[in-house]
JSON list of C-alpha atoms in Angstrom, two decimals:
[
{"chain": "E", "resi": 1, "resn": "MET", "atom": "CA", "xyz": [-0.06, 0.05, -0.02]},
{"chain": "E", "resi": 2, "resn": "SER", "atom": "CA", "xyz": [1.35, 3.52, -0.84]},
{"chain": "E", "resi": 3, "resn": "ARG", "atom": "CA", "xyz": [2.44, 5.52, 2.05]},
{"chain": "E", "resi": 4, "resn": "LEU", "atom": "CA", "xyz": [0.18, 8.31, 0.46]},
{"chain": "E", "resi": 5, "resn": "GLU", "atom": "CA", "xyz": [-2.78, 6.08, 1.77]},
{"chain": "E", "resi": 6, "resn": "PRO", "atom": "CA", "xyz": [-1.96, 5.33, 5.29]},
{"chain": "E", "resi": 7, "resn": "THR", "atom": "CA", "xyz": [-2.83, 2.01, 7.05]},
{"chain": "E", "resi": 8, "resn": "GLY", "atom": "CA", "xyz": [-2.74, 0.83, 10.51]},
{"chain": "E", "resi": 9, "resn": "VAL", "atom": "CA", "xyz": [-2.82, 3.23, 13.44]},
{"chain": "E", "resi": 10, "resn": "GLY", "atom": "CA", "xyz": [-2.25, 6.91, 13.77]},
{"chain": "E", "resi": 11, "resn": "VAL", "atom": "CA", "xyz": [-2.64, 9.65, 16.27]},
{"chain": "E", "resi": 12, "resn": "TYR", "atom": "CA", "xyz": [-3.46, 13.34, 16.06]},
{"chain": "E", "resi": 13, "resn": "LEU", "atom": "CA", "xyz": [-1.22, 15.94, 17.86]},
{"chain": "E", "resi": 14, "resn": "ARG", "atom": "CA", "xyz": [-2.61, 19.46, 18.13]},
{"chain": "E", "resi": 15, "resn": "ASP", "atom": "CA", "xyz": [-0.71, 21.90, 20.15]},
{"chain": "E", "resi": 16, "resn": "LEU", "atom": "CA", "xyz": [2.82, 20.46, 20.22]},
{"chain": "E", "resi": 17, "resn": "SER", "atom": "CA", "xyz": [4.66, 21.04, 23.61]},
{"chain": "E", "resi": 18, "resn": "GLU", "atom": "CA", "xyz": [7.04, 19.23, 25.82]},
{"chain": "E", "resi": 19, "resn": "ALA", "atom": "CA", "xyz": [4.44, 19.31, 28.48]},
{"chain": "E", "resi": 20, "resn": "THR", "atom": "CA", "xyz": [1.83, 17.44, 26.43]},
{"chain": "E", "resi": 21, "resn": "HIS", "atom": "CA", "xyz": [3.99, 15.26, 24.09]},
{"chain": "E", "resi": 22, "resn": "GLY", "atom": "CA", "xyz": [7.55, 15.34, 25.60]},
{"chain": "E", "resi": 23, "resn": "LYS", "atom": "CA", "xyz": [10.50, 16.21, 23.51]},
{"chain": "E", "resi": 24, "resn": "PRO", "atom": "CA", "xyz": [10.46, 15.26, 19.96]},
{"chain": "E", "resi": 25, "resn": "ASP", "atom": "CA", "xyz": [12.62, 12.21, 20.30]},
{"chain": "E", "resi": 26, "resn": "GLY", "atom": "CA", "xyz": [10.65, 11.18, 23.38]},
{"chain": "E", "resi": 27, "resn": "ALA", "atom": "CA", "xyz": [7.29, 11.47, 21.62]},
{"chain": "E", "resi": 28, "resn": "ALA", "atom": "CA", "xyz": [8.51, 9.58, 18.71]},
{"chain": "E", "resi": 29, "resn": "ALA", "atom": "CA", "xyz": [9.76, 6.78, 20.97]},
{"chain": "E", "resi": 30, "resn": "VAL", "atom": "CA", "xyz": [6.39, 6.49, 22.84]},
{"chain": "E", "resi": 31, "resn": "ALA", "atom": "CA", "xyz": [4.44, 6.31, 19.34]},
{"chain": "E", "resi": 32, "resn": "ALA", "atom": "CA", "xyz": [7.01, 3.69, 18.07]},
{"chain": "E", "resi": 33, "resn": "ALA", "atom": "CA", "xyz": [6.79, 1.63, 21.19]},
{"chain": "E", "resi": 34, "resn": "HIS", "atom": "CA", "xyz": [2.99, 1.42, 20.86]},
{"chain": "E", "resi": 35, "resn": "GLY", "atom": "CA", "xyz": [2.87, 0.56, 17.22]},
{"chain": "E", "resi": 36, "resn": "VAL", "atom": "CA", "xyz": [1.86, 3.87, 15.75]},
{"chain": "E", "resi": 37, "resn": "ASP", "atom": "CA", "xyz": [2.33, 3.86, 11.90]},
{"chain": "E", "resi": 38, "resn": "PHE", "atom": "CA", "xyz": [1.52, 7.67, 11.25]},
{"chain": "E", "resi": 39, "resn": "VAL", "atom": "CA", "xyz": [0.75, 10.85, 13.06]},
{"chain": "E", "resi": 40, "resn": "ALA", "atom": "CA", "xyz": [-1.19, 14.12, 11.99]},
{"chain": "E", "resi": 41, "resn": "LEU", "atom": "CA", "xyz": [0.53, 17.40, 13.34]},
{"chain": "E", "resi": 42, "resn": "ALA", "atom": "CA", "xyz": [-1.71, 20.32, 13.59]},
{"chain": "E", "resi": 43, "resn": "ALA", "atom": "CA", "xyz": [-0.58, 23.06, 11.20]},
{"chain": "E", "resi": 44, "resn": "CYS", "atom": "CA", "xyz": [-3.57, 25.46, 10.92]},
{"chain": "E", "resi": 45, "resn": "TRP", "atom": "CA", "xyz": [-6.77, 26.48, 12.39]},
{"chain": "E", "resi": 46, "resn": "GLN", "atom": "CA", "xyz": [-9.19, 28.96, 10.97]},
{"chain": "E", "resi": 47, "resn": "GLU", "atom": "CA", "xyz": [-12.51, 30.69, 12.05]},
{"chain": "E", "resi": 48, "resn": "ALA", "atom": "CA", "xyz": [-14.48, 33.35, 10.15]},
{"chain": "E", "resi": 49, "resn": "ASP", "atom": "CA", "xyz": [-12.47, 36.04, 11.85]},
{"chain": "E", "resi": 50, "resn": "ARG", "atom": "CA", "xyz": [-9.16, 34.55, 12.22]},
{"chain": "E", "resi": 51, "resn": "HIS", "atom": "CA", "xyz": [-6.25, 32.64, 10.62]},
{"chain": "E", "resi": 52, "resn": "THR", "atom": "CA", "xyz": [-3.91, 30.72, 13.02]},
{"chain": "E", "resi": 53, "resn": "PRO", "atom": "CA", "xyz": [-0.79, 29.07, 11.76]},
{"chain": "E", "resi": 54, "resn": "MET", "atom": "CA", "xyz": [0.06, 26.20, 14.43]},
{"chain": "E", "resi": 55, "resn": "ASN", "atom": "CA", "xyz": [3.21, 24.79, 15.82]},
{"chain": "E", "resi": 56, "resn": "VAL", "atom": "CA", "xyz": [5.29, 26.98, 13.43]},
{"chain": "E", "resi": 57, "resn": "PHE", "atom": "CA", "xyz": [8.49, 26.49, 15.40]},
{"chain": "E", "resi": 58, "resn": "ASP", "atom": "CA", "xyz": [7.93, 22.73, 16.35]},
{"chain": "E", "resi": 59, "resn": "LEU", "atom": "CA", "xyz": [6.88, 21.07, 13.11]},
{"chain": "E", "resi": 60, "resn": "ASP", "atom": "CA", "xyz": [10.49, 20.58, 12.00]},
{"chain": "E", "resi": 61, "resn": "ASP", "atom": "CA", "xyz": [11.72, 18.86, 15.16]},
{"chain": "E", "resi": 62, "resn": "TYR", "atom": "CA", "xyz": [8.72, 16.62, 15.72]},
{"chain": "E", "resi": 63, "resn": "GLY", "atom": "CA", "xyz": [8.40, 15.81, 12.15]},
{"chain": "E", "resi": 64, "resn": "ARG", "atom": "CA", "xyz": [12.03, 14.56, 11.84]},
{"chain": "E", "resi": 65, "resn": "ALA", "atom": "CA", "xyz": [11.82, 12.77, 15.17]},
{"chain": "E", "resi": 66, "resn": "PHE", "atom": "CA", "xyz": [8.70, 10.73, 13.98]},
{"chain": "E", "resi": 67, "resn": "ALA", "atom": "CA", "xyz": [10.36, 10.10, 10.64]},
{"chain": "E", "resi": 68, "resn": "LYS", "atom": "CA", "xyz": [13.57, 8.76, 12.24]},
{"chain": "E", "resi": 69, "resn": "ARG", "atom": "CA", "xyz": [11.34, 6.14, 13.88]},
{"chain": "E", "resi": 70, "resn": "GLY", "atom": "CA", "xyz": [9.82, 5.19, 10.64]},
{"chain": "E", "resi": 71, "resn": "ILE", "atom": "CA", "xyz": [6.53, 6.89, 11.49]},
{"chain": "E", "resi": 72, "resn": "ASP", "atom": "CA", "xyz": [4.81, 8.69, 8.67]},
{"chain": "E", "resi": 73, "resn": "VAL", "atom": "CA", "xyz": [3.98, 12.43, 9.19]},
{"chain": "E", "resi": 74, "resn": "TRP", "atom": "CA", "xyz": [0.95, 14.21, 7.87]},
{"chain": "E", "resi": 75, "resn": "VAL", "atom": "CA", "xyz": [0.05, 17.86, 8.57]},
{"chain": "E", "resi": 76, "resn": "TRP", "atom": "CA", "xyz": [-3.53, 18.48, 9.47]},
{"chain": "E", "resi": 77, "resn": "GLY", "atom": "CA", "xyz": [-5.52, 21.86, 9.31]},
{"chain": "E", "resi": 78, "resn": "TYR", "atom": "CA", "xyz": [-9.02, 22.96, 9.99]},
{"chain": "E", "resi": 79, "resn": "PRO", "atom": "CA", "xyz": [-10.06, 25.43, 7.15]},
{"chain": "E", "resi": 80, "resn": "TRP", "atom": "CA", "xyz": [-12.79, 28.08, 6.81]},
{"chain": "E", "resi": 81, "resn": "GLY", "atom": "CA", "xyz": [-14.86, 28.65, 3.61]},
{"chain": "E", "resi": 82, "resn": "THR", "atom": "CA", "xyz": [-14.10, 32.29, 2.34]},
{"chain": "E", "resi": 83, "resn": "ALA", "atom": "CA", "xyz": [-11.86, 32.99, -0.59]},
{"chain": "E", "resi": 84, "resn": "GLU", "atom": "CA", "xyz": [-9.35, 34.75, 1.80]},
{"chain": "E", "resi": 85, "resn": "ARG", "atom": "CA", "xyz": [-9.17, 32.07, 4.21]},
{"chain": "E", "resi": 86, "resn": "VAL", "atom": "CA", "xyz": [-8.95, 29.26, 1.72]},
{"chain": "E", "resi": 87, "resn": "GLU", "atom": "CA", "xyz": [-5.99, 31.08, 0.01]},
{"chain": "E", "resi": 88, "resn": "GLN", "atom": "CA", "xyz": [-4.27, 31.65, 3.40]},
{"chain": "E", "resi": 89, "resn": "PHE", "atom": "CA", "xyz": [-4.93, 27.96, 4.37]},
{"chain": "E", "resi": 90, "resn": "CYS", "atom": "CA", "xyz": [-3.55, 26.46, 1.33]},
{"chain": "E", "resi": 91, "resn": "ARG", "atom": "CA", "xyz": [-0.26, 28.51, 1.59]},
{"chain": "E", "resi": 92, "resn": "THR", "atom": "CA", "xyz": [0.13, 27.88, 5.25]},
{"chain": "E", "resi": 93, "resn": "MET", "atom": "CA", "xyz": [-0.33, 24.06, 4.99]},
{"chain": "E", "resi": 94, "resn": "ALA", "atom": "CA", "xyz": [2.14, 24.00, 2.07]},
{"chain": "E", "resi": 95, "resn": "GLN", "atom": "CA", "xyz": [4.81, 25.82, 4.33]},
{"chain": "E", "resi": 96, "resn": "ALA", "atom": "CA", "xyz": [3.95, 23.35, 7.10]},
{"chain": "E", "resi": 97, "resn": "ARG", "atom": "CA", "xyz": [4.22, 20.24, 4.91]},
{"chain": "E", "resi": 98, "resn": "ASP", "atom": "CA", "xyz": [7.77, 21.33, 3.86]},
{"chain": "E", "resi": 99, "resn": "ALA", "atom": "CA", "xyz": [8.71, 22.23, 7.52]},
{"chain": "E", "resi": 100, "resn": "ALA", "atom": "CA", "xyz": [7.51, 18.95, 8.96]},
{"chain": "E", "resi": 101, "resn": "GLY", "atom": "CA", "xyz": [8.78, 16.81, 5.97]},
{"chain": "E", "resi": 102, "resn": "ALA", "atom": "CA", "xyz": [5.36, 15.42, 5.74]},
{"chain": "E", "resi": 103, "resn": "VAL", "atom": "CA", "xyz": [3.96, 12.77, 3.46]},
{"chain": "E", "resi": 104, "resn": "GLY", "atom": "CA", "xyz": [1.01, 14.90, 2.81]},
{"chain": "E", "resi": 105, "resn": "VAL", "atom": "CA", "xyz": [-1.81, 17.28, 3.93]},
{"chain": "E", "resi": 106, "resn": "LEU", "atom": "CA", "xyz": [-5.07, 16.19, 5.86]},
{"chain": "E", "resi": 107, "resn": "LEU", "atom": "CA", "xyz": [-7.82, 18.51, 5.47]},
{"chain": "E", "resi": 108, "resn": "ASP", "atom": "CA", "xyz": [-10.59, 18.81, 8.04]},
{"chain": "E", "resi": 109, "resn": "PRO", "atom": "CA", "xyz": [-13.46, 21.11, 6.68]},
{"chain": "E", "resi": 110, "resn": "GLU", "atom": "CA", "xyz": [-16.40, 21.16, 8.88]},
{"chain": "E", "resi": 111, "resn": "LEU", "atom": "CA", "xyz": [-18.72, 24.01, 10.05]},
{"chain": "E", "resi": 112, "resn": "GLY", "atom": "CA", "xyz": [-16.89, 26.41, 7.98]},
{"chain": "E", "resi": 113, "resn": "PHE", "atom": "CA", "xyz": [-18.08, 24.95, 4.79]},
{"chain": "E", "resi": 114, "resn": "LYS", "atom": "CA", "xyz": [-21.75, 24.31, 5.47]},
{"chain": "E", "resi": 115, "resn": "GLY", "atom": "CA", "xyz": [-24.57, 26.27, 3.94]},
{"chain": "E", "resi": 116, "resn": "GLU", "atom": "CA", "xyz": [-23.52, 29.40, 1.80]},
{"chain": "E", "resi": 117, "resn": "ARG", "atom": "CA", "xyz": [-19.81, 28.63, 2.56]},
{"chain": "E", "resi": 118, "resn": "ARG", "atom": "CA", "xyz": [-20.13, 25.25, 0.65]},
{"chain": "E", "resi": 119, "resn": "ARG", "atom": "CA", "xyz": [-19.27, 26.88, -2.55]},
{"chain": "E", "resi": 120, "resn": "HIS", "atom": "CA", "xyz": [-15.74, 27.30, -1.36]},
{"chain": "E", "resi": 121, "resn": "MET", "atom": "CA", "xyz": [-15.02, 23.51, -1.10]},
{"chain": "E", "resi": 122, "resn": "LEU", "atom": "CA", "xyz": [-13.72, 23.05, -4.67]},
{"chain": "E", "resi": 123, "resn": "ASP", "atom": "CA", "xyz": [-11.44, 26.07, -4.30]},
{"chain": "E", "resi": 124, "resn": "LEU", "atom": "CA", "xyz": [-10.05, 24.38, -1.07]},
{"chain": "E", "resi": 125, "resn": "LEU", "atom": "CA", "xyz": [-9.58, 21.11, -2.75]},
{"chain": "E", "resi": 126, "resn": "GLU", "atom": "CA", "xyz": [-7.95, 22.51, -5.94]},
{"chain": "E", "resi": 127, "resn": "GLY", "atom": "CA", "xyz": [-6.00, 24.87, -4.16]},
{"chain": "E", "resi": 128, "resn": "THR", "atom": "CA", "xyz": [-4.41, 22.23, -1.97]},
{"chain": "E", "resi": 129, "resn": "VAL", "atom": "CA", "xyz": [-3.71, 19.70, -4.86]},
{"chain": "E", "resi": 130, "resn": "ASP", "atom": "CA", "xyz": [-1.84, 22.69, -6.54]},
{"chain": "E", "resi": 131, "resn": "THR", "atom": "CA", "xyz": [0.56, 22.85, -3.80]},
{"chain": "E", "resi": 132, "resn": "LEU", "atom": "CA", "xyz": [1.38, 19.05, -3.85]},
{"chain": "E", "resi": 133, "resn": "ASP", "atom": "CA", "xyz": [3.77, 17.24, -5.98]},
{"chain": "E", "resi": 134, "resn": "GLU", "atom": "CA", "xyz": [3.65, 13.64, -7.05]},
{"chain": "E", "resi": 135, "resn": "ALA", "atom": "CA", "xyz": [5.18, 12.39, -3.79]},
{"chain": "E", "resi": 136, "resn": "SER", "atom": "CA", "xyz": [2.69, 14.05, -1.56]},
{"chain": "E", "resi": 137, "resn": "GLY", "atom": "CA", "xyz": [-0.68, 12.74, -0.42]},
{"chain": "E", "resi": 138, "resn": "LEU", "atom": "CA", "xyz": [-4.08, 14.24, 0.20]},
{"chain": "E", "resi": 139, "resn": "GLY", "atom": "CA", "xyz": [-6.36, 13.23, 3.07]},
{"chain": "E", "resi": 140, "resn": "PHE", "atom": "CA", "xyz": [-9.98, 14.33, 4.06]},
{"chain": "E", "resi": 141, "resn": "THR", "atom": "CA", "xyz": [-11.61, 14.19, 7.51]},
{"chain": "E", "resi": 142, "resn": "SER", "atom": "CA", "xyz": [-14.92, 15.49, 8.50]},
{"chain": "E", "resi": 143, "resn": "TYR", "atom": "CA", "xyz": [-18.44, 14.50, 10.01]},
{"chain": "E", "resi": 144, "resn": "GLY", "atom": "CA", "xyz": [-18.63, 10.74, 10.26]},
{"chain": "E", "resi": 145, "resn": "LEU", "atom": "CA", "xyz": [-22.40, 10.38, 9.17]},
{"chain": "E", "resi": 146, "resn": "ILE", "atom": "CA", "xyz": [-23.15, 11.89, 5.83]},
{"chain": "E", "resi": 147, "resn": "SER", "atom": "CA", "xyz": [-26.80, 11.87, 6.23]},
{"chain": "E", "resi": 148, "resn": "ALA", "atom": "CA", "xyz": [-26.68, 14.01, 9.47]},
{"chain": "E", "resi": 149, "resn": "HIS", "atom": "CA", "xyz": [-25.06, 16.87, 7.59]},
{"chain": "E", "resi": 150, "resn": "PRO", "atom": "CA", "xyz": [-27.02, 17.64, 4.38]},
{"chain": "E", "resi": 151, "resn": "SER", "atom": "CA", "xyz": [-25.82, 21.31, 4.11]},
{"chain": "E", "resi": 152, "resn": "PHE", "atom": "CA", "xyz": [-22.19, 20.12, 3.71]},
{"chain": "E", "resi": 153, "resn": "PRO", "atom": "CA", "xyz": [-20.86, 19.67, 0.08]},
{"chain": "E", "resi": 154, "resn": "TRP", "atom": "CA", "xyz": [-20.34, 15.92, 0.02]},
{"chain": "E", "resi": 155, "resn": "ASN", "atom": "CA", "xyz": [-21.22, 15.74, -3.62]},
{"chain": "E", "resi": 156, "resn": "VAL", "atom": "CA", "xyz": [-18.03, 18.05, -4.27]},
{"chain": "E", "resi": 157, "resn": "ALA", "atom": "CA", "xyz": [-15.73, 16.47, -1.67]},
{"chain": "E", "resi": 158, "resn": "GLY", "atom": "CA", "xyz": [-16.48, 12.80, -2.14]},
{"chain": "E", "resi": 159, "resn": "GLY", "atom": "CA", "xyz": [-13.58, 10.82, -3.40]},
{"chain": "E", "resi": 160, "resn": "TRP", "atom": "CA", "xyz": [-10.82, 13.50, -2.94]},
{"chain": "E", "resi": 161, "resn": "GLY", "atom": "CA", "xyz": [-7.82, 11.71, -1.31]},
{"chain": "E", "resi": 162, "resn": "TRP", "atom": "CA", "xyz": [-8.23, 9.19, 1.42]},
{"chain": "E", "resi": 163, "resn": "GLY", "atom": "CA", "xyz": [-11.08, 9.65, 3.78]},
{"chain": "E", "resi": 164, "resn": "SER", "atom": "CA", "xyz": [-11.35, 9.72, 7.42]},
{"chain": "E", "resi": 165, "resn": "PRO", "atom": "CA", "xyz": [-14.92, 9.86, 8.90]},
{"chain": "E", "resi": 166, "resn": "GLN", "atom": "CA", "xyz": [-14.99, 10.99, 12.46]},
{"chain": "E", "resi": 167, "resn": "PHE", "atom": "CA", "xyz": [-16.60, 8.55, 14.95]},
{"chain": "E", "resi": 168, "resn": "TYR", "atom": "CA", "xyz": [-16.18, 9.76, 18.74]},
{"chain": "E", "resi": 169, "resn": "THR", "atom": "CA", "xyz": [-19.29, 9.46, 20.59]},
{"chain": "E", "resi": 170, "resn": "VAL", "atom": "CA", "xyz": [-21.56, 7.40, 18.39]},
{"chain": "E", "resi": 171, "resn": "PRO", "atom": "CA", "xyz": [-22.11, 3.64, 18.94]},
{"chain": "E", "resi": 172, "resn": "ARG", "atom": "CA", "xyz": [-20.24, 1.05, 16.76]},
{"chain": "E", "resi": 173, "resn": "ARG", "atom": "CA", "xyz": [-23.28, 0.43, 14.60]},
{"chain": "E", "resi": 174, "resn": "THR", "atom": "CA", "xyz": [-23.51, 3.96, 13.71]},
{"chain": "E", "resi": 175, "resn": "ALA", "atom": "CA", "xyz": [-19.91, 4.11, 12.80]},
{"chain": "E", "resi": 176, "resn": "LEU", "atom": "CA", "xyz": [-20.23, 1.13, 10.43]},
{"chain": "E", "resi": 177, "resn": "ALA", "atom": "CA", "xyz": [-23.12, 2.85, 8.76]},
{"chain": "E", "resi": 178, "resn": "GLY", "atom": "CA", "xyz": [-21.02, 5.89, 8.38]},
{"chain": "E", "resi": 179, "resn": "LEU", "atom": "CA", "xyz": [-18.13, 4.02, 6.61]},
{"chain": "E", "resi": 180, "resn": "ASP", "atom": "CA", "xyz": [-20.79, 2.81, 4.10]},
{"chain": "E", "resi": 181, "resn": "GLN", "atom": "CA", "xyz": [-22.02, 6.39, 3.53]},
{"chain": "E", "resi": 182, "resn": "TRP", "atom": "CA", "xyz": [-18.49, 7.47, 2.82]},
{"chain": "E", "resi": 183, "resn": "ARG", "atom": "CA", "xyz": [-17.70, 4.65, 0.33]},
{"chain": "E", "resi": 184, "resn": "GLN", "atom": "CA", "xyz": [-20.95, 5.50, -1.31]},
{"chain": "E", "resi": 185, "resn": "ALA", "atom": "CA", "xyz": [-19.88, 9.26, -1.53]},
{"chain": "E", "resi": 186, "resn": "GLY", "atom": "CA", "xyz": [-16.66, 8.16, -3.42]},
{"chain": "E", "resi": 187, "resn": "TRP", "atom": "CA", "xyz": [-14.04, 7.30, -0.91]},
{"chain": "E", "resi": 188, "resn": "ARG", "atom": "CA", "xyz": [-12.30, 3.99, -1.48]},
{"chain": "E", "resi": 189, "resn": "HIS", "atom": "CA", "xyz": [-9.55, 4.20, 1.19]},
{"chain": "E", "resi": 190, "resn": "LEU", "atom": "CA", "xyz": [-10.82, 4.86, 4.63]},
{"chain": "E", "resi": 191, "resn": "VAL", "atom": "CA", "xyz": [-8.96, 5.53, 7.89]},
{"chain": "E", "resi": 192, "resn": "ALA", "atom": "CA", "xyz": [-11.48, 6.26, 10.58]},
{"chain": "E", "resi": 193, "resn": "SER", "atom": "CA", "xyz": [-10.86, 8.89, 13.22]},
{"chain": "E", "resi": 194, "resn": "VAL", "atom": "CA", "xyz": [-11.73, 7.39, 16.72]},
{"chain": "E", "resi": 195, "resn": "PRO", "atom": "CA", "xyz": [-11.32, 8.62, 20.39]},
{"chain": "E", "resi": 196, "resn": "THR", "atom": "CA", "xyz": [-9.26, 8.56, 23.28]},
{"chain": "E", "resi": 197, "resn": "PHE", "atom": "CA", "xyz": [-11.83, 10.60, 25.05]},
{"chain": "E", "resi": 198, "resn": "GLY", "atom": "CA", "xyz": [-15.56, 10.42, 26.09]},
{"chain": "E", "resi": 199, "resn": "PRO", "atom": "CA", "xyz": [-17.79, 7.44, 26.20]},
{"chain": "E", "resi": 200, "resn": "ASN", "atom": "CA", "xyz": [-15.78, 5.26, 23.88]},
{"chain": "E", "resi": 201, "resn": "SER", "atom": "CA", "xyz": [-12.41, 5.66, 25.57]},
{"chain": "E", "resi": 202, "resn": "GLY", "atom": "CA", "xyz": [-10.84, 4.02, 28.68]},
{"chain": "E", "resi": 203, "resn": "GLU", "atom": "CA", "xyz": [-11.59, 0.38, 28.82]},
{"chain": "E", "resi": 204, "resn": "ARG", "atom": "CA", "xyz": [-13.62, 0.63, 25.69]},
{"chain": "E", "resi": 205, "resn": "THR", "atom": "CA", "xyz": [-11.00, 2.14, 23.52]},
{"chain": "E", "resi": 206, "resn": "ALA", "atom": "CA", "xyz": [-9.61, -1.11, 22.09]},
{"chain": "E", "resi": 207, "resn": "ALA", "atom": "CA", "xyz": [-13.04, -2.72, 21.61]},
{"chain": "E", "resi": 208, "resn": "TYR", "atom": "CA", "xyz": [-14.47, 0.22, 19.89]},
{"chain": "E", "resi": 209, "resn": "ALA", "atom": "CA", "xyz": [-11.50, 1.21, 17.57]},
{"chain": "E", "resi": 210, "resn": "GLY", "atom": "CA", "xyz": [-10.58, -2.42, 17.06]},
{"chain": "E", "resi": 211, "resn": "ALA", "atom": "CA", "xyz": [-14.05, -3.26, 15.83]},
{"chain": "E", "resi": 212, "resn": "ILE", "atom": "CA", "xyz": [-14.20, -0.10, 13.51]},
{"chain": "E", "resi": 213, "resn": "ARG", "atom": "CA", "xyz": [-10.64, -0.97, 12.18]},
{"chain": "E", "resi": 214, "resn": "GLU", "atom": "CA", "xyz": [-11.84, -4.37, 10.91]},
{"chain": "E", "resi": 215, "resn": "HIS", "atom": "CA", "xyz": [-14.25, -2.55, 8.54]},
{"chain": "E", "resi": 216, "resn": "CYS", "atom": "CA", "xyz": [-11.78, -0.07, 7.02]},
{"chain": "E", "resi": 217, "resn": "ASP", "atom": "CA", "xyz": [-7.95, 0.53, 6.23]},
{"chain": "E", "resi": 218, "resn": "GLY", "atom": "CA", "xyz": [-7.00, 1.87, 9.62]},
{"chain": "E", "resi": 219, "resn": "VAL", "atom": "CA", "xyz": [-7.91, 4.33, 12.48]},
{"chain": "E", "resi": 220, "resn": "ILE", "atom": "CA", "xyz": [-6.42, 7.55, 13.69]},
{"chain": "E", "resi": 221, "resn": "PHE", "atom": "CA", "xyz": [-6.92, 8.50, 17.34]},
{"chain": "E", "resi": 222, "resn": "TRP", "atom": "CA", "xyz": [-7.93, 12.00, 18.56]},
{"chain": "E", "resi": 223, "resn": "SER", "atom": "CA", "xyz": [-5.96, 12.89, 20.32]},
{"chain": "E", "resi": 224, "resn": "TRP", "atom": "CA", "xyz": [-2.52, 12.49, 21.93]},
{"chain": "E", "resi": 225, "resn": "ARG", "atom": "CA", "xyz": [-3.48, 15.04, 24.61]},
{"chain": "E", "resi": 226, "resn": "SER", "atom": "CA", "xyz": [-6.27, 12.92, 26.00]},
{"chain": "E", "resi": 227, "resn": "THR", "atom": "CA", "xyz": [-4.42, 9.66, 25.70]},
{"chain": "E", "resi": 228, "resn": "LEU", "atom": "CA", "xyz": [-3.54, 8.20, 29.02]},
{"chain": "E", "resi": 229, "resn": "LYS", "atom": "CA", "xyz": [-1.76, 4.97, 29.94]},
{"chain": "E", "resi": 230, "resn": "LEU", "atom": "CA", "xyz": [-4.84, 2.90, 29.51]},
{"chain": "E", "resi": 231, "resn": "GLU", "atom": "CA", "xyz": [-5.57, 4.30, 25.97]},
{"chain": "E", "resi": 232, "resn": "TRP", "atom": "CA", "xyz": [-1.92, 3.78, 25.09]},
{"chain": "E", "resi": 233, "resn": "ARG", "atom": "CA", "xyz": [-2.36, 0.06, 25.82]},
{"chain": "E", "resi": 234, "resn": "ALA", "atom": "CA", "xyz": [-5.43, 0.00, 23.89]},
{"chain": "E", "resi": 235, "resn": "ILE", "atom": "CA", "xyz": [-3.69, 1.72, 20.91]},
{"chain": "E", "resi": 236, "resn": "GLU", "atom": "CA", "xyz": [-1.00, -0.87, 21.03]},
{"chain": "E", "resi": 237, "resn": "ALA", "atom": "CA", "xyz": [-3.63, -3.75, 21.17]},
{"chain": "E", "resi": 238, "resn": "VAL", "atom": "CA", "xyz": [-5.39, -2.23, 18.07]},
{"chain": "E", "resi": 239, "resn": "ALA", "atom": "CA", "xyz": [-2.18, -2.01, 16.17]},
{"chain": "E", "resi": 240, "resn": "ARG", "atom": "CA", "xyz": [-1.32, -5.51, 16.90]},
{"chain": "E", "resi": 241, "resn": "ARG", "atom": "CA", "xyz": [-4.96, -6.59, 16.19]},
{"chain": "E", "resi": 242, "resn": "ASP", "atom": "CA", "xyz": [-4.64, -8.73, 19.38]},
{"chain": "E", "resi": 243, "resn": "ASP", "atom": "CA", "xyz": [-7.62, -7.59, 21.39]},
{"chain": "E", "resi": 244, "resn": "PRO", "atom": "CA", "xyz": [-11.06, -9.11, 20.39]},
{"chain": "E", "resi": 245, "resn": "PRO", "atom": "CA", "xyz": [-13.87, -6.78, 20.03]},
{"chain": "E", "resi": 246, "resn": "ALA", "atom": "CA", "xyz": [-16.25, -6.49, 23.07]},
{"chain": "E", "resi": 247, "resn": "PRO", "atom": "CA", "xyz": [-20.01, -7.25, 22.75]},
{"chain": "E", "resi": 248, "resn": "GLU", "atom": "CA", "xyz": [-22.15, -4.58, 21.23]},
{"chain": "E", "resi": 249, "resn": "GLU", "atom": "CA", "xyz": [-23.46, -3.11, 24.74]},
{"chain": "E", "resi": 250, "resn": "LEU", "atom": "CA", "xyz": [-19.85, -2.39, 25.79]},
{"chain": "E", "resi": 251, "resn": "VAL", "atom": "CA", "xyz": [-19.36, -0.05, 22.80]},
{"chain": "E", "resi": 252, "resn": "ALA", "atom": "CA", "xyz": [-22.65, 1.51, 22.24]}
]
């Protein structure tokens, strides 16, 4: 499988810091020890009234540290649907990808592309692709259940890059329905976003994420900050596929 379509187990990292993640080499060692195949480092966050590049001074060191451990690095960003914001976002993400030595860019459009703002989705997709070369990948993450978000431009976004539907608080059966909806929308390679927080975390992490992983190409955990020892053990179990799924009532 191409590195431009991740498989296995990943983790999101948002605000990079030694307090949360440890020093770069230490963070990479923790990830490698628990079977992590790839990480998504936050690089940009937008709202209607703000554009915020993230981790500008840390992407380089953390990116290199993870890469040394054989862990693929992606840069991740949350864009907003206006012409000005999309232009800023694409530029910032390209700079971040270069700084981190990243495999590619993971887009996370959500509220900022609903309703009237949906018309900027194609600008976001094409603008991002224009910054990529043949050795760079594209990922797309957003709401897990397409049917619950009719004002989002799924008809435009469907099939761009690899997909990562977000399943954090929903029952497993809902997550599996969401995977089917994403496939019907055009994504063929799916790496589900799953939690290390909330009702499906703690003792339920391995059962919930492991069950979902059996129906797609991998999972990526949100997020490092909320991942405690119990969740790290679960991540390792999911990576090794050595923890059997629990009964439905335990993951509902």
